[in-house]
Amino acid sequence: MSERGDDVGKPGLVAERSVRGVCGALAALVGVLAMAGVASAQTASGVLLEWRWNAGDERRYVVDSTVDQMFRDAEAEESDARRIRVTQTLDIVERVVGVEAGGVATVTHTYERVRVSGEDRGPDGTETFDYDSALRRGSPGPGAPATGPGTPTTSTPRSTRPDPRSVRPGNIIREPVPAPGGAPQTGQPGQPGSARPGGSRPGAQDDELHPWVLPFAALAGRTITYRITQDGRVLECTGADEGMEAMFRSLEGDGPLNPLTMLFAAAVNNDTLAAQHQSALQLIPGRVVRPGERWEMNLTQTLPLVGDLHTDITCRLASVRGYDERRTATIENRGEMRLGGGDAGAGALGGLFQVLLTSSRMDGTTEFDVQGGFIRSQSQRLVSEWETYSPDFENLDRMGEARKQVHRIEQDMRMRLER
């Protein structure tokens, strides 16, 4: 499933590339916000926008996320840039298991199907990958080749890739890749001599353990459980830690673990998912809002090796359409990101690596079911530009000089209710 050559055209984190799975995992799990409508006359008095959890409710969502990243050395030409595209599709079933007397709801998210595909294109060739958890479980679609349990879809790595066990430790911070919210993360996309997280030589049946796929594969078939208050506070999250533990168990006996594999657990665990889910719940203010009225969302996310990523979002009730139990509110949002605190100022890894966010913009819309208290659809677009500085491990005589790279990341996220 791979071709070599510059004429082959990439969320959405090999030793260095393992971190890209982190970004992809978070990026896919945090996606929020979708499309507009026409206001009705009855909305002049405002509408109550609040989450409503009713025991027994079940909804199936499909979440699509596509991340396109371009990055190059600052002095290089645009034609020499590496380009990566990763698309994730998650089929998630949300169930309200129960609601306590005080209004605290137990809500589960089950990742019934996970699909990850993409390509990594650079001057030395193109690598593609294509994973579907339904095929892994032995359920091929019509016309698909026979695949049994435990058999992932296939990829063809670059033939120039040497034994990954010989990778130099310095390679782990050569080239950044996108993290949740669009931030670059440390990694080395497509670099010959890189290893997948388990440390063993990639082969034809390698997609399930591909660095962009591994965190998603760990979630396939798993259930994350949240306890949520009426005002949208997440009291507890369980299930993510177990998924990461299963991922590590799948790598046992497969060679020495790359240290960056541990970043998966740092980015996808019970605590981080609880914080991310609570941030997403802020979209709905829990009060009466008039058409045209605005409210603010201020989110902070700590990214491994990058620092604290702050997101400031202004939401606006654009319109309400329909009548009585069929009313749908359209919420628009605009915002931007900024780095601050954490490792961002001094640079991560003892000052060896530094990330600067030079520009960002995001916008999107959400369609919210007023009577049911749930989201019908969302879409969000995020565009950001970054600069990164790291030692030049490819030129040992220039180790004392910082290697500057520039990045542009475009991320599109869409979520739709299927039933």
Coordinates of C-alpha atoms in Angstrom, one line a residue:
M1 CA 0.0 0.0 0.0
S2 CA 3.0 2.3 -0.4
E3 CA 4.7 3.9 -3.3
R4 CA 8.1 5.6 -3.5
G5 CA 8.7 8.9 -5.4
D6 CA 8.0 12.5 -5.0
D7 CA 4.9 12.5 -7.2
V8 CA 2.9 10.6 -4.6
G9 CA 0.8 12.9 -2.5
K10 CA -1.7 13.2 4.7
P11 CA -4.6 13.3 12.3
G12 CA -5.1 12.6 13.5
L13 CA 1.7 10.3 16.8
V14 CA 9.9 4.5 14.3
A15 CA 11.7 5.7 17.5
E16 CA 10.9 9.4 16.9
R17 CA 7.5 8.9 15.2
S18 CA 5.9 7.2 18.2
V19 CA 4.9 10.6 19.7
R20 CA 2.8 11.3 16.6
G21 CA 0.4 8.8 18.0
V22 CA 0.0 10.9 21.1
C23 CA -1.0 13.9 19.0
G24 CA -3.3 11.8 16.9
A25 CA -4.9 10.1 19.9
L26 CA -5.6 13.4 21.7
A27 CA -6.5 15.1 18.7
A28 CA -9.2 12.6 17.9
L29 CA -10.5 12.3 21.4
V30 CA -10.8 16.0 22.1
G31 CA -12.6 17.1 18.9
V32 CA -15.6 19.5 19.5
L33 CA -17.9 21.9 17.7
A34 CA -20.8 22.2 13.6
M35 CA -23.4 23.9 11.2
A36 CA -25.9 26.7 10.9
G37 CA -29.6 27.2 10.5
V38 CA -32.4 29.8 10.2
A39 CA -33.8 31.6 13.2
S40 CA -37.4 31.3 14.1
A41 CA -39.5 34.2 15.5
Q42 CA -40.2 32.5 18.8
T43 CA -36.5 32.7 19.9
A44 CA -36.5 36.4 20.8
S45 CA -37.1 35.5 24.5
G46 CA -34.1 33.2 24.6
V47 CA -33.6 29.5 25.0
L48 CA -32.3 27.2 27.8
L49 CA -29.0 25.6 26.7
E50 CA -28.1 22.8 29.1
W51 CA -26.9 19.2 29.0
R52 CA -29.6 16.6 29.9
W53 CA -28.7 13.1 31.0
N54 CA -31.6 10.6 31.0
A55 CA -31.0 7.1 32.2
G56 CA -31.2 4.7 29.3
D57 CA -30.4 7.2 26.5
E58 CA -28.1 5.9 23.8
R59 CA -26.6 7.8 20.9
R60 CA -24.1 6.7 18.2
Y61 CA -21.6 9.3 16.9
V62 CA -19.1 9.2 14.1
V63 CA -16.1 11.4 14.6
D64 CA -13.8 12.2 11.7
S65 CA -10.6 14.1 12.0
T66 CA -8.1 14.9 9.3
V67 CA -4.7 16.5 10.1
D68 CA -2.5 17.9 7.4
Q69 CA 1.0 19.0 8.4
M70 CA 3.8 20.6 6.4
F71 CA 7.2 21.2 8.0
R72 CA 10.7 22.0 6.7
D73 CA 14.0 23.5 7.8
A74 CA 13.8 27.3 8.0
E75 CA 16.3 27.7 5.2
A76 CA 14.8 24.9 3.0
E77 CA 12.6 25.4 -0.1
E78 CA 8.9 24.7 0.1
S79 CA 9.4 21.9 -2.4
D80 CA 11.7 20.1 0.2
A81 CA 9.0 20.1 2.9
R82 CA 7.7 16.9 4.4
R83 CA 3.9 16.5 4.2
I84 CA 1.9 14.3 6.4
R85 CA -1.9 13.5 6.3
V86 CA -3.6 11.4 8.9
T87 CA -7.3 10.7 9.0
Q88 CA -9.0 9.0 11.9
T89 CA -12.7 7.9 12.0
L90 CA -14.1 6.8 15.4
D91 CA -17.5 5.1 15.8
I92 CA -18.5 6.0 19.4
V93 CA -21.6 4.9 21.3
E94 CA -22.6 7.1 24.2
R95 CA -24.8 5.6 26.9
V96 CA -26.3 7.1 30.0
V97 CA -26.0 4.2 32.4
G98 CA -27.8 5.9 35.3
V99 CA -28.4 9.2 37.1
E100 CA -28.0 9.5 40.9
A101 CA -30.4 11.3 43.1
G102 CA -28.2 14.4 43.2
G103 CA -28.2 14.5 39.4
V104 CA -24.7 13.0 38.8
A105 CA -24.9 10.9 35.6
T106 CA -22.8 7.9 34.7
V107 CA -22.0 8.2 31.0
T108 CA -20.0 5.7 28.9
H109 CA -18.3 6.1 25.6
T110 CA -17.6 2.9 23.8
Y111 CA -15.1 2.9 20.8
E112 CA -16.9 0.4 18.7
R113 CA -14.8 0.9 15.5
V114 CA -11.5 2.7 14.9
R115 CA -10.1 3.5 11.4
V116 CA -6.8 5.3 10.8
S117 CA -5.2 5.9 7.4
G118 CA -2.7 8.3 6.0
E119 CA 0.5 9.0 4.3
D120 CA 3.9 10.4 5.1
R121 CA 5.5 12.0 2.0
G122 CA 9.0 13.4 1.8
P123 CA 12.0 13.7 -0.5
D124 CA 13.0 10.0 0.3
G125 CA 9.6 8.6 -0.6
T126 CA 6.1 8.0 0.6
E127 CA 4.8 5.7 3.3
T128 CA 1.1 4.9 3.7
F129 CA -0.8 3.1 6.4
D130 CA -4.4 1.9 6.6
Y131 CA -5.9 0.3 9.8
D132 CA -9.5 -0.8 10.6
S133 CA -10.3 -2.4 13.9
A134 CA -13.2 -4.2 12.3
L135 CA -10.8 -6.1 10.0
R136 CA -8.5 -6.7 12.9
R137 CA -11.4 -8.5 14.6
G138 CA -11.9 -10.7 11.6
S139 CA -14.9 -8.9 10.1
P140 CA -13.8 -7.9 6.5
G141 CA -16.3 -5.9 4.4
P142 CA -17.7 -7.1 1.1
G143 CA -14.9 -7.9 -1.3
A144 CA -12.2 -7.5 1.2
P145 CA -9.4 -10.1 1.4
A146 CA -9.8 -12.7 4.1
T147 CA -8.3 -11.5 7.4
G148 CA -8.5 -13.4 10.6
P149 CA -8.5 -12.2 14.2
G150 CA -5.4 -10.4 15.0
T151 CA -4.6 -9.6 11.4
P152 CA -4.3 -5.9 10.7
T153 CA -4.4 -4.3 7.3
T154 CA -1.1 -3.9 5.6
S155 CA 1.5 -1.2 4.9
T156 CA 4.8 -1.1 3.0
P157 CA 7.5 0.7 4.8
R158 CA 10.4 2.4 3.0
S159 CA 13.0 -0.1 1.8
T160 CA 15.8 2.3 2.9
R161 CA 14.8 1.8 6.6
P162 CA 17.7 0.1 8.4
D163 CA 17.4 -2.0 11.6
P164 CA 15.6 0.3 14.0
R165 CA 17.4 -1.2 17.0
S166 CA 20.4 0.8 15.8
V167 CA 18.7 4.2 16.1
R168 CA 20.7 6.9 17.9
P169 CA 18.9 8.2 21.0
G170 CA 19.4 11.8 19.7
N171 CA 17.0 11.2 16.8
I172 CA 14.0 11.3 19.2
I173 CA 13.7 15.1 19.0
R174 CA 14.7 15.8 15.5
E175 CA 11.4 16.9 13.9
P176 CA 8.1 18.0 15.6
V177 CA 4.7 16.7 14.6
P178 CA 1.2 17.9 15.5
A179 CA -0.2 17.4 19.0
P180 CA -3.7 17.9 20.4
G181 CA -5.0 21.3 19.5
G182 CA -2.6 21.4 16.6
A183 CA 0.7 21.8 18.5
P184 CA 3.8 20.3 17.1
Q185 CA 5.2 17.3 19.0
T186 CA 8.6 15.8 18.9
G187 CA 9.1 13.1 16.4
Q188 CA 10.8 12.2 13.1
P189 CA 8.3 11.5 10.4
G190 CA 9.5 9.0 7.8
Q191 CA 13.1 9.3 8.7
P192 CA 15.1 6.2 7.6
G193 CA 16.5 4.5 10.7
S194 CA 13.4 5.2 12.8
A195 CA 11.6 2.5 14.8
R196 CA 8.0 1.8 15.7
P197 CA 7.2 1.9 19.4
G198 CA 8.0 -1.8 20.1
G199 CA 11.5 -1.4 18.8
S200 CA 11.3 -4.3 16.2
R201 CA 11.8 -4.1 12.5
P202 CA 8.6 -3.0 10.6
G203 CA 7.1 -5.6 8.3
A204 CA 4.2 -6.0 5.9
Q205 CA 1.7 -6.6 8.7
D206 CA 2.7 -3.6 10.7
D207 CA -0.2 -1.1 10.6
E208 CA -1.7 -2.0 14.0
L209 CA 1.6 -1.1 15.7
H210 CA 2.3 1.9 13.5
P211 CA 3.0 5.0 15.6
W212 CA 0.0 6.9 14.2
V213 CA -2.3 3.9 14.8
L214 CA -1.2 2.4 18.1
P215 CA -3.0 4.6 20.6
F216 CA -6.3 4.3 18.6
A217 CA -5.9 0.5 18.3
A218 CA -5.6 0.4 22.1
L219 CA -9.0 2.1 22.4
A220 CA -10.8 -0.1 19.9
G221 CA -13.6 -2.0 21.6
R222 CA -12.9 -0.3 25.0
T223 CA -15.3 1.8 27.1
I224 CA -14.4 5.0 28.9
T225 CA -16.8 5.9 31.8
Y226 CA -17.4 9.4 33.1
R227 CA -19.3 10.7 36.1
I228 CA -20.7 14.1 35.3
T229 CA -22.6 16.6 37.4
Q230 CA -25.6 18.6 36.2
D231 CA -23.5 21.7 35.7
G232 CA -21.0 19.8 33.5
R233 CA -18.2 19.0 35.9
V234 CA -16.5 15.6 35.4
L235 CA -16.0 14.0 38.8
E236 CA -14.3 10.8 37.5
C237 CA -13.0 9.1 34.4
T238 CA -12.1 5.4 34.2
G239 CA -11.1 3.1 31.4
A240 CA -8.3 5.0 29.6
D241 CA -5.5 3.8 31.8
E242 CA -6.5 0.2 31.2
G243 CA -6.4 0.8 27.4
M244 CA -2.9 2.1 27.6
E245 CA -1.8 -0.8 29.8
A246 CA -3.2 -3.2 27.2
M247 CA -1.2 -1.3 24.6
F248 CA 2.1 -1.8 26.5
R249 CA 1.2 -5.5 27.1
S250 CA 0.8 -5.9 23.3
L251 CA 4.5 -4.8 22.9
E252 CA 6.0 -7.1 25.5
G253 CA 8.6 -9.4 23.9
D254 CA 8.8 -7.2 20.9
G255 CA 12.1 -5.6 21.6
P256 CA 13.0 -2.8 24.0
L257 CA 10.3 -0.1 24.4
N258 CA 11.2 3.2 23.0
P259 CA 11.0 5.8 25.8
L260 CA 8.7 8.0 23.7
T261 CA 6.1 5.2 23.8
M262 CA 5.6 6.2 27.5
L263 CA 4.2 9.5 26.2
F264 CA 1.1 7.7 25.1
A265 CA 0.2 7.1 28.7
A266 CA 1.1 10.7 29.6
A267 CA -1.3 12.0 27.0
V268 CA -4.1 9.4 27.0
N269 CA -5.1 8.5 30.5
N270 CA -8.0 8.9 33.0
D271 CA -6.9 12.3 34.2
T272 CA -6.3 13.9 30.9
L273 CA -9.5 12.6 29.3
A274 CA -11.5 13.8 32.3
A275 CA -10.0 17.3 31.8
Q276 CA -10.6 17.3 28.1
H277 CA -14.2 16.1 28.4
Q278 CA -15.0 18.7 31.0
S279 CA -13.5 21.4 28.7
A280 CA -15.7 20.2 25.8
L281 CA -18.8 20.4 28.1
Q282 CA -18.2 24.1 28.6
L283 CA -19.5 24.7 25.1
I284 CA -23.1 24.6 26.5
P285 CA -23.5 27.4 29.1
G286 CA -26.3 25.8 31.2
R287 CA -28.5 28.9 31.2
V288 CA -31.0 30.9 29.1
V289 CA -29.3 32.5 26.1
R290 CA -30.7 34.9 23.6
P291 CA -29.9 34.8 19.9
G292 CA -26.8 36.9 19.3
E293 CA -25.6 36.5 22.9
R294 CA -21.9 35.5 23.5
W295 CA -20.1 33.6 26.2
E296 CA -16.4 32.7 26.7
M297 CA -14.5 29.4 27.0
N298 CA -11.0 29.3 28.4
L299 CA -9.3 26.0 28.2
T300 CA -5.8 24.8 29.3
Q301 CA -4.2 21.6 28.2
T302 CA -0.7 20.4 29.2
L303 CA 1.2 18.8 26.3
P304 CA 4.2 16.5 26.8
L305 CA 7.4 18.2 25.8
V306 CA 5.5 21.3 24.7
G307 CA 4.0 23.0 27.8
D308 CA 0.6 24.5 28.6
L309 CA -1.6 25.3 25.6
H310 CA -4.2 27.9 26.4
T311 CA -7.3 28.2 24.1
D312 CA -9.6 31.2 24.3
I313 CA -12.9 30.8 22.5
T314 CA -15.8 33.1 22.1
C315 CA -19.2 31.3 21.5
R316 CA -22.3 32.9 20.0
L317 CA -25.9 31.6 19.7
A318 CA -26.4 32.3 16.0
S319 CA -30.0 31.0 15.7
V320 CA -32.7 28.7 16.9
R321 CA -35.0 26.9 14.5
G322 CA -37.9 24.6 14.8
Y323 CA -40.7 24.5 17.5
D324 CA -41.2 22.9 20.9
E325 CA -39.4 19.5 21.2
R326 CA -37.8 19.8 17.8
R327 CA -35.8 23.0 18.3
T328 CA -32.2 23.1 17.3
A329 CA -29.8 25.8 18.5
T330 CA -26.8 26.7 16.2
I331 CA -23.7 27.9 18.1
E332 CA -20.8 29.5 16.4
N333 CA -17.3 29.7 17.9
R334 CA -14.1 31.5 17.1
G335 CA -10.9 31.4 19.0
E336 CA -7.1 31.2 19.1
M337 CA -4.4 29.4 21.0
R338 CA -1.3 30.6 22.9
L339 CA 1.6 28.8 24.7
G340 CA 2.6 29.6 28.2
G341 CA 3.9 28.0 31.4
G342 CA 5.1 24.4 31.6
D343 CA 8.1 23.6 29.4
A344 CA 7.2 26.2 26.7
G345 CA 9.4 29.0 28.0
A346 CA 12.6 27.2 28.8
G347 CA 12.3 24.4 26.2
A348 CA 11.7 20.8 27.0
L349 CA 14.3 18.0 27.6
G350 CA 16.5 20.3 29.6
G351 CA 16.3 23.1 27.2
L352 CA 17.3 21.0 24.1
F353 CA 13.9 21.5 22.5
Q354 CA 11.7 24.6 22.2
V355 CA 8.3 25.3 20.6
L356 CA 7.0 28.7 19.6
L357 CA 3.4 29.3 18.4
T358 CA 3.5 32.1 15.8
S359 CA -0.2 32.2 14.8
S360 CA -3.4 30.3 15.1
R361 CA -7.1 30.6 14.3
M362 CA -10.1 28.3 14.8
D363 CA -13.8 28.5 14.0
G364 CA -16.7 26.1 13.9
T365 CA -20.3 25.5 14.6
T366 CA -22.4 23.2 16.7
E367 CA -26.0 22.1 16.3
F368 CA -27.5 21.4 19.7
D369 CA -30.9 19.6 20.4
V370 CA -32.6 22.0 22.8
Q371 CA -35.2 19.6 24.2
G372 CA -32.9 16.5 24.3
G373 CA -29.9 18.4 25.7
F374 CA -27.3 16.7 23.4
I375 CA -25.3 17.6 20.3
R376 CA -26.5 16.6 16.9
S377 CA -23.5 17.6 14.9
Q378 CA -20.3 19.6 15.1
S379 CA -17.5 20.8 12.9
Q380 CA -14.3 22.7 13.7
R381 CA -11.3 23.9 11.7
L382 CA -8.0 24.8 13.2
V383 CA -5.0 26.3 11.4
S384 CA -1.8 27.0 13.2
E385 CA 1.8 27.9 12.5
W386 CA 4.8 27.1 14.7
E387 CA 8.6 27.4 15.0
T388 CA 10.7 24.7 16.7
Y389 CA 14.3 24.7 17.8
S390 CA 16.3 21.6 18.5
P391 CA 19.9 20.3 18.2
D392 CA 21.0 19.1 14.7
F393 CA 21.7 15.4 15.3
E394 CA 22.3 14.8 11.6
N395 CA 25.3 17.1 11.6
L396 CA 27.3 16.4 14.7
D397 CA 29.8 19.2 13.9
R398 CA 26.8 21.6 14.4
M399 CA 25.5 20.2 17.6
G400 CA 26.0 23.5 19.4
E401 CA 23.7 25.3 16.9
A402 CA 19.9 25.2 17.1
R403 CA 18.1 23.7 14.2
K404 CA 15.0 25.9 13.3
Q405 CA 12.0 24.4 11.6
V406 CA 8.8 25.9 10.5
H407 CA 5.4 24.2 10.6
R408 CA 1.9 24.7 9.3
I409 CA -0.9 22.4 10.6
E410 CA -4.5 22.3 9.3
Q411 CA -6.9 20.2 11.3
D412 CA -10.6 19.6 10.4
M413 CA -12.9 17.7 12.8
R414 CA -16.4 16.6 12.2
M415 CA -18.9 14.8 14.4
R416 CA -22.3 13.6 13.4
L417 CA -25.1 11.8 15.2
E418 CA -26.1 8.6 13.5
R419 CA -29.0 7.6 15.8

